[in-house]
PDB file of C-alpha atoms in Angstrom:
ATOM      1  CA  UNK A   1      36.182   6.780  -1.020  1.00  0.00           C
ATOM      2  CA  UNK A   2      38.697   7.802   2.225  1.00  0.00           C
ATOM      3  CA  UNK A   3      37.866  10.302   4.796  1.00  0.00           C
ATOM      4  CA  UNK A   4      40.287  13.419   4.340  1.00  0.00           C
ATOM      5  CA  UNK A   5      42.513  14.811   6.984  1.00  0.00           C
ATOM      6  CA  UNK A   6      39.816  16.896   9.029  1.00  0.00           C
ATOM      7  CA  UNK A   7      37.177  14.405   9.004  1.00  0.00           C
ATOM      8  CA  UNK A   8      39.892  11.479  10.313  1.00  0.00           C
ATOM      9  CA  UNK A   9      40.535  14.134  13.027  1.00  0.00           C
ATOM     10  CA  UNK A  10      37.309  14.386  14.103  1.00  0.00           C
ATOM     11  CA  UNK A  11      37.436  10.355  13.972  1.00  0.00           C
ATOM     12  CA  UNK A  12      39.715   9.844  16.396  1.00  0.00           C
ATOM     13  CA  UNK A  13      37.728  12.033  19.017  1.00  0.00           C
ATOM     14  CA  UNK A  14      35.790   9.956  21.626  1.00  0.00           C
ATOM     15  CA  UNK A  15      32.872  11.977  21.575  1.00  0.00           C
ATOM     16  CA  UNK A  16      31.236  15.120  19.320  1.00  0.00           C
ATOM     17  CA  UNK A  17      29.033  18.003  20.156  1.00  0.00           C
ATOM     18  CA  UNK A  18      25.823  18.311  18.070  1.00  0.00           C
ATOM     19  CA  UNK A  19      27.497  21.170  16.194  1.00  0.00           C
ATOM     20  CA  UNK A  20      30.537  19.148  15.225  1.00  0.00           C
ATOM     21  CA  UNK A  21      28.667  15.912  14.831  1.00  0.00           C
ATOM     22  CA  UNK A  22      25.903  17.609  12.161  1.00  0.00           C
ATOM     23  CA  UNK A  23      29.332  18.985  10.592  1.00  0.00           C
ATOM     24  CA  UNK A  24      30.880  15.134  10.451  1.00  0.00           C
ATOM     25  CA  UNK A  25      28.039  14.089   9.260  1.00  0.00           C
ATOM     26  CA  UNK A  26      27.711  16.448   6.249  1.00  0.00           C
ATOM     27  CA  UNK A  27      31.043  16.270   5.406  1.00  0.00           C
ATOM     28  CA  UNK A  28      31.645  12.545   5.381  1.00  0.00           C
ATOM     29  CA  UNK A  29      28.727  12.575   2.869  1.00  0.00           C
ATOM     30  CA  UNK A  30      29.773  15.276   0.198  1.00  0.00           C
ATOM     31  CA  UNK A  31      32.967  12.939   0.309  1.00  0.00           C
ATOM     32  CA  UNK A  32      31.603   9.550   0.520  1.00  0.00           C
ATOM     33  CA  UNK A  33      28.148   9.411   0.814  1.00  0.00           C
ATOM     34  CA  UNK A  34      25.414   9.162  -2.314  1.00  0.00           C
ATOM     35  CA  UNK A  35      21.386   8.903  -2.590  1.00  0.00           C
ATOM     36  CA  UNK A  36      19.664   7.002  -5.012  1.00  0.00           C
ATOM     37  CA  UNK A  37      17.193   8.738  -7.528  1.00  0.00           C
ATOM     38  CA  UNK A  38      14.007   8.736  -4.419  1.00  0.00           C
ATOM     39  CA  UNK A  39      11.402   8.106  -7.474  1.00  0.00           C
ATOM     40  CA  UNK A  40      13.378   4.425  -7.795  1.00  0.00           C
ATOM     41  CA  UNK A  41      13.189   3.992  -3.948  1.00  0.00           C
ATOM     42  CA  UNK A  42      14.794   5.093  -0.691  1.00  0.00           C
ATOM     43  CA  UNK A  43      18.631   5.027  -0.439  1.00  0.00           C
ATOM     44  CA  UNK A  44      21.324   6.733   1.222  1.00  0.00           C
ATOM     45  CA  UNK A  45      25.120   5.252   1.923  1.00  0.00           C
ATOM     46  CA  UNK A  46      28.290   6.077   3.132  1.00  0.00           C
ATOM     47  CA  UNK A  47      31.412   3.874   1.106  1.00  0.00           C
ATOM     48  CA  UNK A  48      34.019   3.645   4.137  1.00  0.00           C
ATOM     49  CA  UNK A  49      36.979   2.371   3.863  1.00  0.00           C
ATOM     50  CA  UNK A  50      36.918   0.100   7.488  1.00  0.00           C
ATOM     51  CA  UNK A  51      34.577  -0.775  10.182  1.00  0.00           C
ATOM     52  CA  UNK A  52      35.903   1.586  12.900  1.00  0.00           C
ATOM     53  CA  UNK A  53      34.463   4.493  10.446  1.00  0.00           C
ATOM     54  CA  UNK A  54      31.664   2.719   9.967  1.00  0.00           C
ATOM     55  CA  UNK A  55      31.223   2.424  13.436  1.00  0.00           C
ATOM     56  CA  UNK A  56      31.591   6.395  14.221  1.00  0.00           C
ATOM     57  CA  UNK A  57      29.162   7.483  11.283  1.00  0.00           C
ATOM     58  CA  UNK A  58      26.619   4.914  12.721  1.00  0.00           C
ATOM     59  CA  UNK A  59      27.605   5.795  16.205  1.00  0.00           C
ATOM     60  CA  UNK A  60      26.934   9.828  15.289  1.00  0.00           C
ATOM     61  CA  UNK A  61      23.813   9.118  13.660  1.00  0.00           C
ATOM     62  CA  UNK A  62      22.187   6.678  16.407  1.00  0.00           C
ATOM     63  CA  UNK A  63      22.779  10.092  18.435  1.00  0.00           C
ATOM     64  CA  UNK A  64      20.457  11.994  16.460  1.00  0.00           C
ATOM     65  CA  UNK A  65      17.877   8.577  16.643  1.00  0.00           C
ATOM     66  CA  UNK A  66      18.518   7.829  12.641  1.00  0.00           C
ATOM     67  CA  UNK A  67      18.640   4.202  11.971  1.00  0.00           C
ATOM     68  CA  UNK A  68      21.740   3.172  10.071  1.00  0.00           C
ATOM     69  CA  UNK A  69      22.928  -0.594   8.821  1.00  0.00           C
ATOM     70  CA  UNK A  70      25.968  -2.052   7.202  1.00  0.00           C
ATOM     71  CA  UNK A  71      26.986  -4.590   4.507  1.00  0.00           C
ATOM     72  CA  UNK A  72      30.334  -5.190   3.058  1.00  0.00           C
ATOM     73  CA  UNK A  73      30.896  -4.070  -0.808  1.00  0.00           C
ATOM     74  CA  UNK A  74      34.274  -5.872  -1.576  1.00  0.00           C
ATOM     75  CA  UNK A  75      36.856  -4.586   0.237  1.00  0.00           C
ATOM     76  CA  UNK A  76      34.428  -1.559   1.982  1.00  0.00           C
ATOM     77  CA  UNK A  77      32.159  -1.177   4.906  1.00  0.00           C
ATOM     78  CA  UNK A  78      29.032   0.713   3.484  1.00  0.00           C
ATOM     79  CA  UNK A  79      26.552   2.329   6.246  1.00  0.00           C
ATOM     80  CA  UNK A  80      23.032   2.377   4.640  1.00  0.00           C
ATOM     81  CA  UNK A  81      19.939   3.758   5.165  1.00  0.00           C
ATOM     82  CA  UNK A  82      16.326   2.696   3.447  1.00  0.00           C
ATOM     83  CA  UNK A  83      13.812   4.047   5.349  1.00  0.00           C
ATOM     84  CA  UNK A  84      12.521   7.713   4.160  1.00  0.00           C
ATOM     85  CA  UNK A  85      12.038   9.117   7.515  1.00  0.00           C
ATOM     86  CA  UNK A  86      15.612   8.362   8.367  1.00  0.00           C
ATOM     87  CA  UNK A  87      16.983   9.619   5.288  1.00  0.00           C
ATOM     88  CA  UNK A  88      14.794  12.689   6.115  1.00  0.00           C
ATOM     89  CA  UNK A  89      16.425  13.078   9.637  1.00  0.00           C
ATOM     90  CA  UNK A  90      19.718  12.814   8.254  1.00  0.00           C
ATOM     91  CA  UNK A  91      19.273  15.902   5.628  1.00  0.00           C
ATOM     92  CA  UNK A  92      17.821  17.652   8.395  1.00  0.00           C
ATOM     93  CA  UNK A  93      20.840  17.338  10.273  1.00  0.00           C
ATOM     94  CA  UNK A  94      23.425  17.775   7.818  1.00  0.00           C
ATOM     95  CA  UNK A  95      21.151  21.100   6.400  1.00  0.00           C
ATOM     96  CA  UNK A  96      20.288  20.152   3.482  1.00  0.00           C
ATOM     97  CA  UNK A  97      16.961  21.511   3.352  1.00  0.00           C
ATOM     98  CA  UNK A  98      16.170  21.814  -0.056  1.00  0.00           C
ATOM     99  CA  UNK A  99      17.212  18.606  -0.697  1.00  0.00           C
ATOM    100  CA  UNK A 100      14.861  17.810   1.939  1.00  0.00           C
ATOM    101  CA  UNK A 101      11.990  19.610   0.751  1.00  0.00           C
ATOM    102  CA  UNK A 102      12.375  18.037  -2.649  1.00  0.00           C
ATOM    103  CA  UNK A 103      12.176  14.410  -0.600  1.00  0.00           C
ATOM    104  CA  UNK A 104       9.411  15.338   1.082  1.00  0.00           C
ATOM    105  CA  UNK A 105       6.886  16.405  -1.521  1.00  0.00           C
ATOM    106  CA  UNK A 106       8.297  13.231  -3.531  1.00  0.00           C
ATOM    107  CA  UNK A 107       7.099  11.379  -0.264  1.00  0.00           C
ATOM    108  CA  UNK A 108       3.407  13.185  -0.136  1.00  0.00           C
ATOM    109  CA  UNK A 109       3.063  12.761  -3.643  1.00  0.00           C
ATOM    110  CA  UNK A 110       4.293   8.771  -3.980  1.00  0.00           C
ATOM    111  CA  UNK A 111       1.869   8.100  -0.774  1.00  0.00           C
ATOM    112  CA  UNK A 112      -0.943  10.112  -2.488  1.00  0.00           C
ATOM    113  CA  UNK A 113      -0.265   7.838  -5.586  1.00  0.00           C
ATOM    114  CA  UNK A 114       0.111   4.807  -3.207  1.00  0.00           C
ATOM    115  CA  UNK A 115      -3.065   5.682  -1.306  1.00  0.00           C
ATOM    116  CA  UNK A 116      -5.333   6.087  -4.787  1.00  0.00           C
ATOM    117  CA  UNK A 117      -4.189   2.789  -6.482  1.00  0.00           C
ATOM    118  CA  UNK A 118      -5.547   0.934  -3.345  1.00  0.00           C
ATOM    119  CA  UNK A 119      -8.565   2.430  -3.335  1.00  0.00           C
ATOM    120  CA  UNK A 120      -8.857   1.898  -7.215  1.00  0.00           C
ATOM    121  CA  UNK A 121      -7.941  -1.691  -7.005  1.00  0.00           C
ATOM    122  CA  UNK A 122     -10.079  -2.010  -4.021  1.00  0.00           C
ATOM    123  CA  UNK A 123     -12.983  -0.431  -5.645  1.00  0.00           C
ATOM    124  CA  UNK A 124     -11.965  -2.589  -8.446  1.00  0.00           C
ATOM    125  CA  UNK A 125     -12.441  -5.522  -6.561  1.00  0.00           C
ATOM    126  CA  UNK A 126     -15.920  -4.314  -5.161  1.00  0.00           C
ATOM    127  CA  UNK A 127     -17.472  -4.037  -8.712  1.00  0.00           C
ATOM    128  CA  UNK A 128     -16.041  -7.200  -9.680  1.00  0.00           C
ATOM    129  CA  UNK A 129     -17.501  -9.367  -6.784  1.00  0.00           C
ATOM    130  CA  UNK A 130     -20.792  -7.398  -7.158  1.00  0.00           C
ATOM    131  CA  UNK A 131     -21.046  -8.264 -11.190  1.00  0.00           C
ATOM    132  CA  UNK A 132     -19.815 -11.844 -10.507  1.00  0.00           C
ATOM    133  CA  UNK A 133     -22.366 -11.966  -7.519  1.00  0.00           C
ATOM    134  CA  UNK A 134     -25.231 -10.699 -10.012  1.00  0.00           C
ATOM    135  CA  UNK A 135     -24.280 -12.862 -12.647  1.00  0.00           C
ATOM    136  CA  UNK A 136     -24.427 -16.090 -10.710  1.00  0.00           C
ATOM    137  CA  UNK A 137     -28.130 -14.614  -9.136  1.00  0.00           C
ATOM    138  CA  UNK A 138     -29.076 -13.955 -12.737  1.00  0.00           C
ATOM    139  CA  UNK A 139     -28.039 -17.763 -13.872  1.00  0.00           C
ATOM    140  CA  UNK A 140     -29.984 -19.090 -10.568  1.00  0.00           C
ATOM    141  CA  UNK A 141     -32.939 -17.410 -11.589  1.00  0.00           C
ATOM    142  CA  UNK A 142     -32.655 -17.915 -15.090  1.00  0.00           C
ATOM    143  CA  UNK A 143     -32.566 -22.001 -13.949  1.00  0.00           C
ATOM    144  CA  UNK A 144     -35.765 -21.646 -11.855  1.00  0.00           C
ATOM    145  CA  UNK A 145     -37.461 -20.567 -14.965  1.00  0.00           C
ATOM    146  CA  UNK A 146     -36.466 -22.405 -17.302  1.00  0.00           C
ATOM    147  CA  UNK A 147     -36.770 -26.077 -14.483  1.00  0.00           C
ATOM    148  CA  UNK A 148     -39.140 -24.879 -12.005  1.00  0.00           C
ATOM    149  CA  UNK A 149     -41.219 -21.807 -13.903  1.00  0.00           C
ATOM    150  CA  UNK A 150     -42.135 -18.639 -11.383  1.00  0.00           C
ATOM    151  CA  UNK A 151     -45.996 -19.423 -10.945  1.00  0.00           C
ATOM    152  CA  UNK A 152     -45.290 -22.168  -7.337  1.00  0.00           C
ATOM    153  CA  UNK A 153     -42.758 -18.964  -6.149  1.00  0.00           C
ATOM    154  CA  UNK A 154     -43.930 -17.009  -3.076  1.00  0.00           C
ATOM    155  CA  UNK A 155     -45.082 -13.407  -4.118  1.00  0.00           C
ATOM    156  CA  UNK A 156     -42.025 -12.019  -2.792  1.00  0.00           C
ATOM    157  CA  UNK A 157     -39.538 -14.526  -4.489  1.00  0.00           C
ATOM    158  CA  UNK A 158     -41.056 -14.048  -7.625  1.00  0.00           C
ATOM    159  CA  UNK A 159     -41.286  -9.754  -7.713  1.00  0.00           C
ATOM    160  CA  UNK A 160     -37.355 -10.421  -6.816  1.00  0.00           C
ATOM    161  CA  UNK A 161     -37.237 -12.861 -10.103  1.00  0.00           C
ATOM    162  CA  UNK A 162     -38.610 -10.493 -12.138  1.00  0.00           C
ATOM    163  CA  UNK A 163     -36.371  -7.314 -11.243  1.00  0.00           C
ATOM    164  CA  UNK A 164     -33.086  -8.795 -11.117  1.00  0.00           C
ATOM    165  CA  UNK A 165     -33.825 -10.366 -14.544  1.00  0.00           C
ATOM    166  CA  UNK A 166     -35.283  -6.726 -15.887  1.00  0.00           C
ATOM    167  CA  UNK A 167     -32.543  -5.131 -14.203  1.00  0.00           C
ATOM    168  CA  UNK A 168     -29.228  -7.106 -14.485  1.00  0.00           C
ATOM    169  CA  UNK A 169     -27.189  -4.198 -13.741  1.00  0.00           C
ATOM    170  CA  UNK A 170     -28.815  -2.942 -10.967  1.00  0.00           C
ATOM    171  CA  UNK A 171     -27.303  -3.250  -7.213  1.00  0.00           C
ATOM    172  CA  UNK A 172     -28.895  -4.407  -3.937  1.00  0.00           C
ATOM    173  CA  UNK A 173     -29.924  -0.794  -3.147  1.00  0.00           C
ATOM    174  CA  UNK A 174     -31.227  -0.108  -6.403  1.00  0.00           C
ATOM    175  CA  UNK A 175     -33.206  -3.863  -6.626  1.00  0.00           C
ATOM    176  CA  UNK A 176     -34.918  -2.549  -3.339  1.00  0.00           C
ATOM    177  CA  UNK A 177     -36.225   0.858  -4.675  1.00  0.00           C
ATOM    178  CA  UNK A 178     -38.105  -1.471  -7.703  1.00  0.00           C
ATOM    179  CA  UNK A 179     -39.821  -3.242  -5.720  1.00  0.00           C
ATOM    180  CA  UNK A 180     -43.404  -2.508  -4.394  1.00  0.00           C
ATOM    181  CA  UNK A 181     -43.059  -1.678  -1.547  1.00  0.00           C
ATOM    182  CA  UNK A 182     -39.228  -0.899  -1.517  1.00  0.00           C
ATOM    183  CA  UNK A 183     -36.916  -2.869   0.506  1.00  0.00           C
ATOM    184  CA  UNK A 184     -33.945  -2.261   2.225  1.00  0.00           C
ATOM    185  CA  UNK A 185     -30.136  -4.410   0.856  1.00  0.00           C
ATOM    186  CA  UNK A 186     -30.282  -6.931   3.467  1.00  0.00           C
ATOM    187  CA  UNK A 187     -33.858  -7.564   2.681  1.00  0.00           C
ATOM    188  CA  UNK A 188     -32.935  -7.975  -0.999  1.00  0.00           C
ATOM    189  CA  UNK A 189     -29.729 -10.147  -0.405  1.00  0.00           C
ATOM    190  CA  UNK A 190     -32.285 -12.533   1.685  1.00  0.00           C
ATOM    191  CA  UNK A 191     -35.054 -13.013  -1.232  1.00  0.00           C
ATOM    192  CA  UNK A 192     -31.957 -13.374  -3.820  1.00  0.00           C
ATOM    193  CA  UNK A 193     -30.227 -15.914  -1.242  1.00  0.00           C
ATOM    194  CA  UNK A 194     -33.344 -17.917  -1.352  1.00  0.00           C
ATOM    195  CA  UNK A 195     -34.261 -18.023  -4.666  1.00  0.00           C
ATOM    196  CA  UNK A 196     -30.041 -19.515  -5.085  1.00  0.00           C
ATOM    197  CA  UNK A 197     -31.225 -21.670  -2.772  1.00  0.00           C
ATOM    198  CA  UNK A 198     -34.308 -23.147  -4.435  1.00  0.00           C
ATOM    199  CA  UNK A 199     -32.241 -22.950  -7.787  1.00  0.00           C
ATOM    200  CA  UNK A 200     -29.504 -25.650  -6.156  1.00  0.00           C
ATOM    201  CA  UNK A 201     -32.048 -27.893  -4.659  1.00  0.00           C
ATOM    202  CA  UNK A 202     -33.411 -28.466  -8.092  1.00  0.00           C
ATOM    203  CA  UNK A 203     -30.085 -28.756  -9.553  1.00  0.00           C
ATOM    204  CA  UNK A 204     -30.016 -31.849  -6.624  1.00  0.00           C
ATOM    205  CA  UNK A 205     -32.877 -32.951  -7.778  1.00  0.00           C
ATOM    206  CA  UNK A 206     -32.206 -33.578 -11.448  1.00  0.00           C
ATOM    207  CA  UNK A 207     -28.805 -35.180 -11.017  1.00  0.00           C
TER     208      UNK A 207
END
């Protein structure tokens, strides 16, 4: 976990070139630094053995705009990095390029992952609202019925009645194209909004 004898040389230098600091940088890891396995997360660190080298490896990095923290580990100063892109910067610099290649299709392919488990869980969400929504429209109209019978309903409330009870799967869109004529889904969410409507009311009335 201690710098060898070139790397403390280049330590005690004020200030590096790009060449020498991508060359500090790549050797202080292959003697001190680790990554975790990228599939468990993003982690990269550097086990020094005081602040001061801490402080340079931070200091080199900030020149190449990577983002680097610290925490103590016991009796060590350990310069971390959790973001991808940084840790992507930093292989860049030090060459590791296959290592970087293998990061980066781990990225595409965890954000792919990422990006079709929202849209499944948000689809998810969609049919569940819509059969919950067609469920309570079905028990509304099932309550007219049964308290209130479809003969006093306007023409157009009771065609609505009648479909969504025929066709308790169906969505808005679908409801529309049964009826005669067809109507559009905010025409449909109106007629079913009214006949929950009517369905309450007598629900106030019998209490």
């Amino acid at each position: 976990m201690s710098f060898s004898g070139e790397i403390k040389k280049e330590l005690e230098k004020k200030t590096f070139t790009k060449n020498s600091a991508r060359a500090f940088l790549r050797d202080a890891f292959l003697e001190t630094g680790s990554m975790s396995n990228p599939e468990k997360g993003y982690h990269l660190e550097f086990v020094c053995e005081d602040e001061e080298r801490a402080g340079k490896l931070i200091e080199t990095m900030r020149t190449f705009e990577i983002a680097a923290k610290t925490v103590q580990r016991k009796r060590y100063t350990v310069v971390y990095i959790k973001e991808s892109e940084d840790i992507v910067k930093l292989l860049n610099v030090m060459g590791a390029h296959n290592c970087l290649m293998n990061l980066e299709n781990l990225r595409i392919l965890k954000d792919m992952r990422n990006s079709i488990n929202r849209r499944v869980n948000c689809e998810t969400a969609n049919i569940s609202k819509t059969v919950s929504a067609a469920n309570k429209q079905i028990e509304d109209i099932q309550y007219i019925k049964e308290h209130y019978g479809f003969d006093d309903l306007n023409e157009n409330l009771r065609e609505m009645a009648v479909i969504r009870l025929e066709y308790p799967d169906a969505t808005l869109k679908e409801l529309g194209a049964y009826l005669v004529p067809p109507v559009g889904k905010s025409g449909v969410n109106h007629r079913l909004r009214k006949l929950s409507e009517l369905a309450d009311s007598i629900r106030g009335k019998e209490k």
